[in-house]
PDB file of C-alpha atoms in Angstrom:
ATOM      1  CA  MET O1445      -7.644  27.837  55.307  1.00  0.00           C
ATOM      2  CA  PRO O1446      -7.464  24.669  56.478  1.00  0.00           C
ATOM      3  CA  GLU O1447      -6.664  21.660  54.702  1.00  0.00           C
ATOM      4  CA  LEU O1448      -9.046  19.882  53.176  1.00  0.00           C
ATOM      5  CA  PRO O1449     -10.557  16.154  54.479  1.00  0.00           C
ATOM      6  CA  LYS O1450      -9.008  13.080  52.404  1.00  0.00           C
ATOM      7  CA  ILE O1451     -12.422  12.243  50.468  1.00  0.00           C
ATOM      8  CA  ASN O1452     -12.974   8.842  49.076  1.00  0.00           C
ATOM      9  CA  LYS O1453     -16.647   7.633  48.424  1.00  0.00           C
ATOM     10  CA  SER O1454     -18.360   7.593  51.478  1.00  0.00           C
ATOM     11  CA  TRP O1455     -18.336  11.541  50.669  1.00  0.00           C
ATOM     12  CA  SER O1456     -20.271  13.935  48.611  1.00  0.00           C
ATOM     13  CA  LEU O1457     -20.560  16.179  46.179  1.00  0.00           C
ATOM     14  CA  PHE O1458     -23.224  19.620  46.158  1.00  0.00           C
ATOM     15  CA  LEU O1459     -22.343  22.110  43.041  1.00  0.00           C
ATOM     16  CA  ASP O1460     -24.010  25.598  42.974  1.00  0.00           C
ATOM     17  CA  ARG O1461     -24.176  24.972  38.430  1.00  0.00           C
ATOM     18  CA  ASP O1462     -24.145  29.128  37.095  1.00  0.00           C
ATOM     19  CA  GLY O1463     -21.407  30.525  38.163  1.00  0.00           C
ATOM     20  CA  VAL O1464     -19.352  27.547  39.570  1.00  0.00           C
ATOM     21  CA  ILE O1465     -19.746  24.595  36.336  1.00  0.00           C
ATOM     22  CA  ASN O1466     -20.810  27.655  33.454  1.00  0.00           C
ATOM     23  CA  HIS O1467     -20.451  31.069  33.039  1.00  0.00           C
ATOM     24  CA  GLU O1468     -22.879  32.666  34.241  1.00  0.00           C
ATOM     25  CA  LYS O1469     -24.869  35.576  32.444  1.00  0.00           C
ATOM     26  CA  GLU O1470     -25.337  38.953  34.464  1.00  0.00           C
ATOM     27  CA  LEU O1471     -29.100  39.341  35.440  1.00  0.00           C
ATOM     28  CA  ASP O1472     -29.726  36.713  33.165  1.00  0.00           C
ATOM     29  CA  TYR O1473     -30.535  33.398  33.010  1.00  0.00           C
ATOM     30  CA  ILE O1474     -29.864  30.121  30.992  1.00  0.00           C
ATOM     31  CA  TYR O1475     -32.143  29.432  28.837  1.00  0.00           C
ATOM     32  CA  ASN O1476     -30.239  26.753  26.428  1.00  0.00           C
ATOM     33  CA  TYR O1477     -28.270  24.973  25.842  1.00  0.00           C
ATOM     34  CA  ALA O1478     -26.583  26.939  23.174  1.00  0.00           C
ATOM     35  CA  GLU O1479     -25.886  29.803  25.678  1.00  0.00           C
ATOM     36  CA  PHE O1480     -24.661  26.895  27.683  1.00  0.00           C
ATOM     37  CA  GLU O1481     -20.319  27.935  29.087  1.00  0.00           C
ATOM     38  CA  PHE O1482     -18.375  25.636  30.396  1.00  0.00           C
ATOM     39  CA  TYR O1483     -16.513  27.157  32.373  1.00  0.00           C
ATOM     40  CA  PRO O1484     -12.332  26.464  30.979  1.00  0.00           C
ATOM     41  CA  GLY O1485     -11.074  23.483  33.376  1.00  0.00           C
ATOM     42  CA  ALA O1486     -14.574  22.609  34.523  1.00  0.00           C
ATOM     43  CA  LEU O1487     -15.226  19.198  32.112  1.00  0.00           C
ATOM     44  CA  ASN O1488     -11.656  18.285  34.155  1.00  0.00           C
ATOM     45  CA  ALA O1489     -12.860  19.281  36.929  1.00  0.00           C
ATOM     46  CA  LEU O1490     -15.754  16.592  37.503  1.00  0.00           C
ATOM     47  CA  ARG O1491     -14.100  14.193  35.908  1.00  0.00           C
ATOM     48  CA  ILE O1492     -11.330  14.374  38.567  1.00  0.00           C
ATOM     49  CA  LEU O1493     -14.515  14.923  41.220  1.00  0.00           C
ATOM     50  CA  ALA O1494     -15.877  11.546  40.005  1.00  0.00           C
ATOM     51  CA  GLU O1495     -13.624   9.652  40.691  1.00  0.00           C
ATOM     52  CA  LYS O1496     -13.294  10.733  44.552  1.00  0.00           C
ATOM     53  CA  PHE O1497     -16.508  11.769  45.721  1.00  0.00           C
ATOM     54  CA  GLY O1498     -19.366   9.171  46.021  1.00  0.00           C
ATOM     55  CA  ARG O1499     -21.970  11.522  45.187  1.00  0.00           C
ATOM     56  CA  ILE O1500     -22.016  14.498  42.780  1.00  0.00           C
ATOM     57  CA  PHE O1501     -25.336  16.511  43.099  1.00  0.00           C
ATOM     58  CA  ILE O1502     -26.370  20.416  41.335  1.00  0.00           C
ATOM     59  CA  VAL O1503     -28.518  22.340  43.392  1.00  0.00           C
ATOM     60  CA  THR O1504     -29.420  25.593  41.640  1.00  0.00           C
ATOM     61  CA  ASN O1505     -32.085  28.434  41.862  1.00  0.00           C
ATOM     62  CA  GLN O1506     -33.777  29.182  38.452  1.00  0.00           C
ATOM     63  CA  ARG O1507     -36.330  31.410  38.888  1.00  0.00           C
ATOM     64  CA  GLY O1508     -36.515  32.538  35.034  1.00  0.00           C
ATOM     65  CA  VAL O1509     -39.317  29.210  34.828  1.00  0.00           C
ATOM     66  CA  GLU O1510     -41.975  30.937  37.383  1.00  0.00           C
ATOM     67  CA  LYS O1511     -40.993  34.375  35.773  1.00  0.00           C
ATOM     68  CA  GLU O1512     -42.485  32.531  32.492  1.00  0.00           C
ATOM     69  CA  LEU O1513     -38.769  33.816  30.807  1.00  0.00           C
ATOM     70  CA  MET O1514     -37.983  29.896  29.805  1.00  0.00           C
ATOM     71  CA  THR O1515     -40.379  25.966  30.039  1.00  0.00           C
ATOM     72  CA  GLU O1516     -39.080  23.970  33.490  1.00  0.00           C
ATOM     73  CA  SER O1517     -39.124  21.184  29.791  1.00  0.00           C
ATOM     74  CA  ALA O1518     -36.327  23.565  28.054  1.00  0.00           C
ATOM     75  CA  LEU O1519     -34.400  24.139  31.594  1.00  0.00           C
ATOM     76  CA  ILE O1520     -34.249  19.903  32.126  1.00  0.00           C
ATOM     77  CA  GLN O1521     -33.360  19.989  27.987  1.00  0.00           C
ATOM     78  CA  LEU O1522     -30.108  21.829  28.764  1.00  0.00           C
ATOM     79  CA  HIS O1523     -29.826  19.592  32.073  1.00  0.00           C
ATOM     80  CA  GLN O1524     -29.575  16.665  29.865  1.00  0.00           C
ATOM     81  CA  GLU O1525     -27.461  17.429  27.276  1.00  0.00           C
ATOM     82  CA  MET O1526     -25.026  19.488  29.839  1.00  0.00           C
ATOM     83  CA  ARG O1527     -25.608  15.685  31.553  1.00  0.00           C
ATOM     84  CA  LYS O1528     -24.228  14.579  28.609  1.00  0.00           C
ATOM     85  CA  ASP O1529     -21.014  16.465  27.803  1.00  0.00           C
ATOM     86  CA  ILE O1530     -20.287  16.099  31.661  1.00  0.00           C
ATOM     87  CA  GLU O1531     -20.230  12.019  30.979  1.00  0.00           C
ATOM     88  CA  LYS O1532     -18.489  12.190  27.599  1.00  0.00           C
ATOM     89  CA  ASN O1533     -15.473  14.328  29.323  1.00  0.00           C
ATOM     90  CA  GLY O1534     -15.645  10.911  32.417  1.00  0.00           C
ATOM     91  CA  GLY O1535     -17.763  13.324  34.825  1.00  0.00           C
ATOM     92  CA  ARG O1536     -20.875  11.953  36.512  1.00  0.00           C
ATOM     93  CA  ILE O1537     -23.714  13.405  37.554  1.00  0.00           C
ATOM     94  CA  ASP O1538     -26.041  11.726  40.651  1.00  0.00           C
ATOM     95  CA  ALA O1539     -29.310  13.661  39.930  1.00  0.00           C
ATOM     96  CA  ILE O1540     -29.729  17.638  40.049  1.00  0.00           C
ATOM     97  CA  TYR O1541     -32.429  19.435  41.801  1.00  0.00           C
ATOM     98  CA  TYR O1542     -33.620  23.148  41.140  1.00  0.00           C
ATOM     99  CA  CYS O1543     -36.225  25.399  42.478  1.00  0.00           C
ATOM    100  CA  THR O1544     -37.606  27.439  40.376  1.00  0.00           C
ATOM    101  CA  SER O1545     -39.683  29.372  42.559  1.00  0.00           C
ATOM    102  CA  LEU O1546     -39.821  32.991  43.287  1.00  0.00           C
ATOM    103  CA  ASP O1547     -40.776  32.979  46.620  1.00  0.00           C
ATOM    104  CA  ASN O1548     -37.116  33.458  49.128  1.00  0.00           C
ATOM    105  CA  ALA O1549     -38.359  31.415  51.935  1.00  0.00           C
ATOM    106  CA  HIS O1550     -39.707  28.927  49.464  1.00  0.00           C
ATOM    107  CA  PRO O1551     -38.368  26.414  51.363  1.00  0.00           C
ATOM    108  CA  ASN O1552     -36.323  24.542  48.098  1.00  0.00           C
ATOM    109  CA  ARG O1553     -35.015  27.761  47.716  1.00  0.00           C
ATOM    110  CA  LYS O1554     -31.547  27.994  48.701  1.00  0.00           C
ATOM    111  CA  PRO O1555     -30.884  29.147  50.969  1.00  0.00           C
ATOM    112  CA  GLN O1556     -32.683  26.506  53.267  1.00  0.00           C
ATOM    113  CA  ALA O1557     -31.705  22.850  52.465  1.00  0.00           C
ATOM    114  CA  GLY O1558     -35.219  21.820  50.783  1.00  0.00           C
ATOM    115  CA  MET O1559     -32.578  20.591  47.831  1.00  0.00           C
ATOM    116  CA  ALA O1560     -30.723  18.950  50.120  1.00  0.00           C
ATOM    117  CA  ILE O1561     -33.389  17.396  52.089  1.00  0.00           C
ATOM    118  CA  ALA O1562     -34.716  16.171  49.247  1.00  0.00           C
ATOM    119  CA  ALA O1563     -31.257  14.520  47.231  1.00  0.00           C
ATOM    120  CA  ARG O1564     -31.576  12.793  50.356  1.00  0.00           C
ATOM    121  CA  ASP O1565     -34.534  11.421  50.768  1.00  0.00           C
ATOM    122  CA  SER O1566     -33.390   9.933  47.234  1.00  0.00           C
ATOM    123  CA  PHE O1567     -30.195   9.293  48.048  1.00  0.00           C
ATOM    124  CA  PRO O1568     -30.169   7.610  51.560  1.00  0.00           C
ATOM    125  CA  GLU O1569     -26.689   6.733  52.130  1.00  0.00           C
ATOM    126  CA  ILE O1570     -25.669  11.088  51.848  1.00  0.00           C
ATOM    127  CA  ASP O1571     -24.593  12.376  55.184  1.00  0.00           C
ATOM    128  CA  PHE O1572     -24.029  16.077  55.542  1.00  0.00           C
ATOM    129  CA  SER O1573     -21.166  15.599  57.737  1.00  0.00           C
ATOM    130  CA  LYS O1574     -18.887  14.038  55.403  1.00  0.00           C
ATOM    131  CA  SER O1575     -20.490  17.354  52.308  1.00  0.00           C
ATOM    132  CA  ILE O1576     -19.097  19.554  50.686  1.00  0.00           C
ATOM    133  CA  MET O1577     -21.314  22.753  49.660  1.00  0.00           C
ATOM    134  CA  VAL O1578     -18.879  24.344  46.260  1.00  0.00           C
ATOM    135  CA  GLY O1579     -20.229  27.351  45.468  1.00  0.00           C
ATOM    136  CA  ASN O1580     -20.339  31.477  43.779  1.00  0.00           C
ATOM    137  CA  ASN O1581     -22.346  33.471  46.397  1.00  0.00           C
ATOM    138  CA  ILE O1582     -22.891  33.995  50.050  1.00  0.00           C
ATOM    139  CA  SER O1583     -26.644  32.057  49.688  1.00  0.00           C
ATOM    140  CA  ASP O1584     -24.900  29.096  48.312  1.00  0.00           C
ATOM    141  CA  MET O1585     -22.649  28.591  51.614  1.00  0.00           C
ATOM    142  CA  LEU O1586     -25.235  28.991  54.066  1.00  0.00           C
ATOM    143  CA  PHE O1587     -27.248  26.935  51.726  1.00  0.00           C
ATOM    144  CA  GLY O1588     -24.417  24.545  52.974  1.00  0.00           C
ATOM    145  CA  ARG O1589     -24.397  25.682  56.327  1.00  0.00           C
ATOM    146  CA  ASN O1590     -27.862  24.759  57.460  1.00  0.00           C
ATOM    147  CA  ALA O1591     -27.821  21.573  55.326  1.00  0.00           C
ATOM    148  CA  GLY O1592     -24.401  21.029  58.101  1.00  0.00           C
ATOM    149  CA  MET O1593     -21.897  20.515  55.274  1.00  0.00           C
ATOM    150  CA  GLN O1594     -18.800  21.892  54.693  1.00  0.00           C
ATOM    151  CA  THR O1595     -18.031  24.910  51.912  1.00  0.00           C
ATOM    152  CA  VAL O1596     -16.405  25.898  49.265  1.00  0.00           C
ATOM    153  CA  LEU O1597     -16.529  29.721  47.430  1.00  0.00           C
ATOM    154  CA  VAL O1598     -15.503  29.653  44.285  1.00  0.00           C
ATOM    155  CA  LEU O1599     -14.343  33.842  43.394  1.00  0.00           C
ATOM    156  CA  THR O1600     -15.376  32.705  39.815  1.00  0.00           C
ATOM    157  CA  THR O1601     -18.111  35.521  40.224  1.00  0.00           C
ATOM    158  CA  SER O1602     -17.573  37.077  43.171  1.00  0.00           C
ATOM    159  CA  PRO O1603     -12.942  37.973  43.101  1.00  0.00           C
ATOM    160  CA  ASP O1604     -13.253  40.712  45.911  1.00  0.00           C
ATOM    161  CA  GLN O1605     -15.229  38.912  48.771  1.00  0.00           C
ATOM    162  CA  SER O1606     -14.170  39.745  51.727  1.00  0.00           C
ATOM    163  CA  LEU O1607     -12.323  36.932  53.143  1.00  0.00           C
ATOM    164  CA  PRO O1608     -12.704  34.991  55.519  1.00  0.00           C
ATOM    165  CA  HIS O1609     -16.244  34.629  56.102  1.00  0.00           C
ATOM    166  CA  PRO O1610     -18.141  32.585  58.463  1.00  0.00           C
ATOM    167  CA  VAL O1611     -20.001  30.484  56.439  1.00  0.00           C
ATOM    168  CA  VAL O1612     -16.719  30.003  54.679  1.00  0.00           C
ATOM    169  CA  ASP O1613     -14.577  26.723  55.532  1.00  0.00           C
ATOM    170  CA  TYR O1614     -12.635  26.958  52.323  1.00  0.00           C
ATOM    171  CA  ASP O1615     -11.895  29.594  49.016  1.00  0.00           C
ATOM    172  CA  PHE O1616     -11.356  28.610  45.385  1.00  0.00           C
ATOM    173  CA  ALA O1617     -10.229  30.168  42.587  1.00  0.00           C
ATOM    174  CA  ASP O1618     -12.789  28.071  40.439  1.00  0.00           C
ATOM    175  CA  LEU O1619     -13.812  24.484  40.486  1.00  0.00           C
ATOM    176  CA  ALA O1620     -10.981  23.023  38.410  1.00  0.00           C
ATOM    177  CA  ALA O1621      -8.242  24.532  40.851  1.00  0.00           C
ATOM    178  CA  PHE O1622     -10.704  22.464  43.954  1.00  0.00           C
ATOM    179  CA  ALA O1623     -10.146  19.428  42.170  1.00  0.00           C
ATOM    180  CA  THR O1624      -6.834  20.114  41.620  1.00  0.00           C
ATOM    181  CA  GLU O1625      -6.577  20.070  45.153  1.00  0.00           C
ATOM    182  CA  ILE O1626      -8.886  17.515  45.619  1.00  0.00           C
ATOM    183  CA  GLU O1627      -7.190  15.363  43.750  1.00  0.00           C
ATOM    184  CA  ASN O1628      -3.768  16.278  45.342  1.00  0.00           C
ATOM    185  CA  ASN O1629      -5.124  15.868  49.124  1.00  0.00           C
TER     186      ASN O1629
END
């Protein structure tokens, strides 16, 4: 695995949510904050990453809304509670982008780069060549590639992923391991 680049405040970080920050429900959705469980070390990792990166975003596919399994307002409430806990622990999320569409070809649905483009529209200082996408699925890696970012696969939900993989630049056991490497780099 190549060495990670030296990160400073000119860099942006894009994070998937379920399976990266919090435990993913197998074949189901997180419907409310009571079901949301941070991975061990994730809150500390987000604190470390906030010290290093200029901007941090969450980009997440959330089909449960369009499937009418939860409301968009419930999703927004969950994100508000999550952000409060992250901020209480010294972390930061600058914005959250989500796609509720069931259409796999929707421009905002990962692996398409629509959510990254929306982030850059709101934060014009984003330079995708100085951005990293962290996710737990190959679709997250393709999203990063489609936007011109470097990619980090965390093996939380896919420990048997065959590596090396052409769309994975770096791999780590979890977000905490990635943050430790960034902190020590």
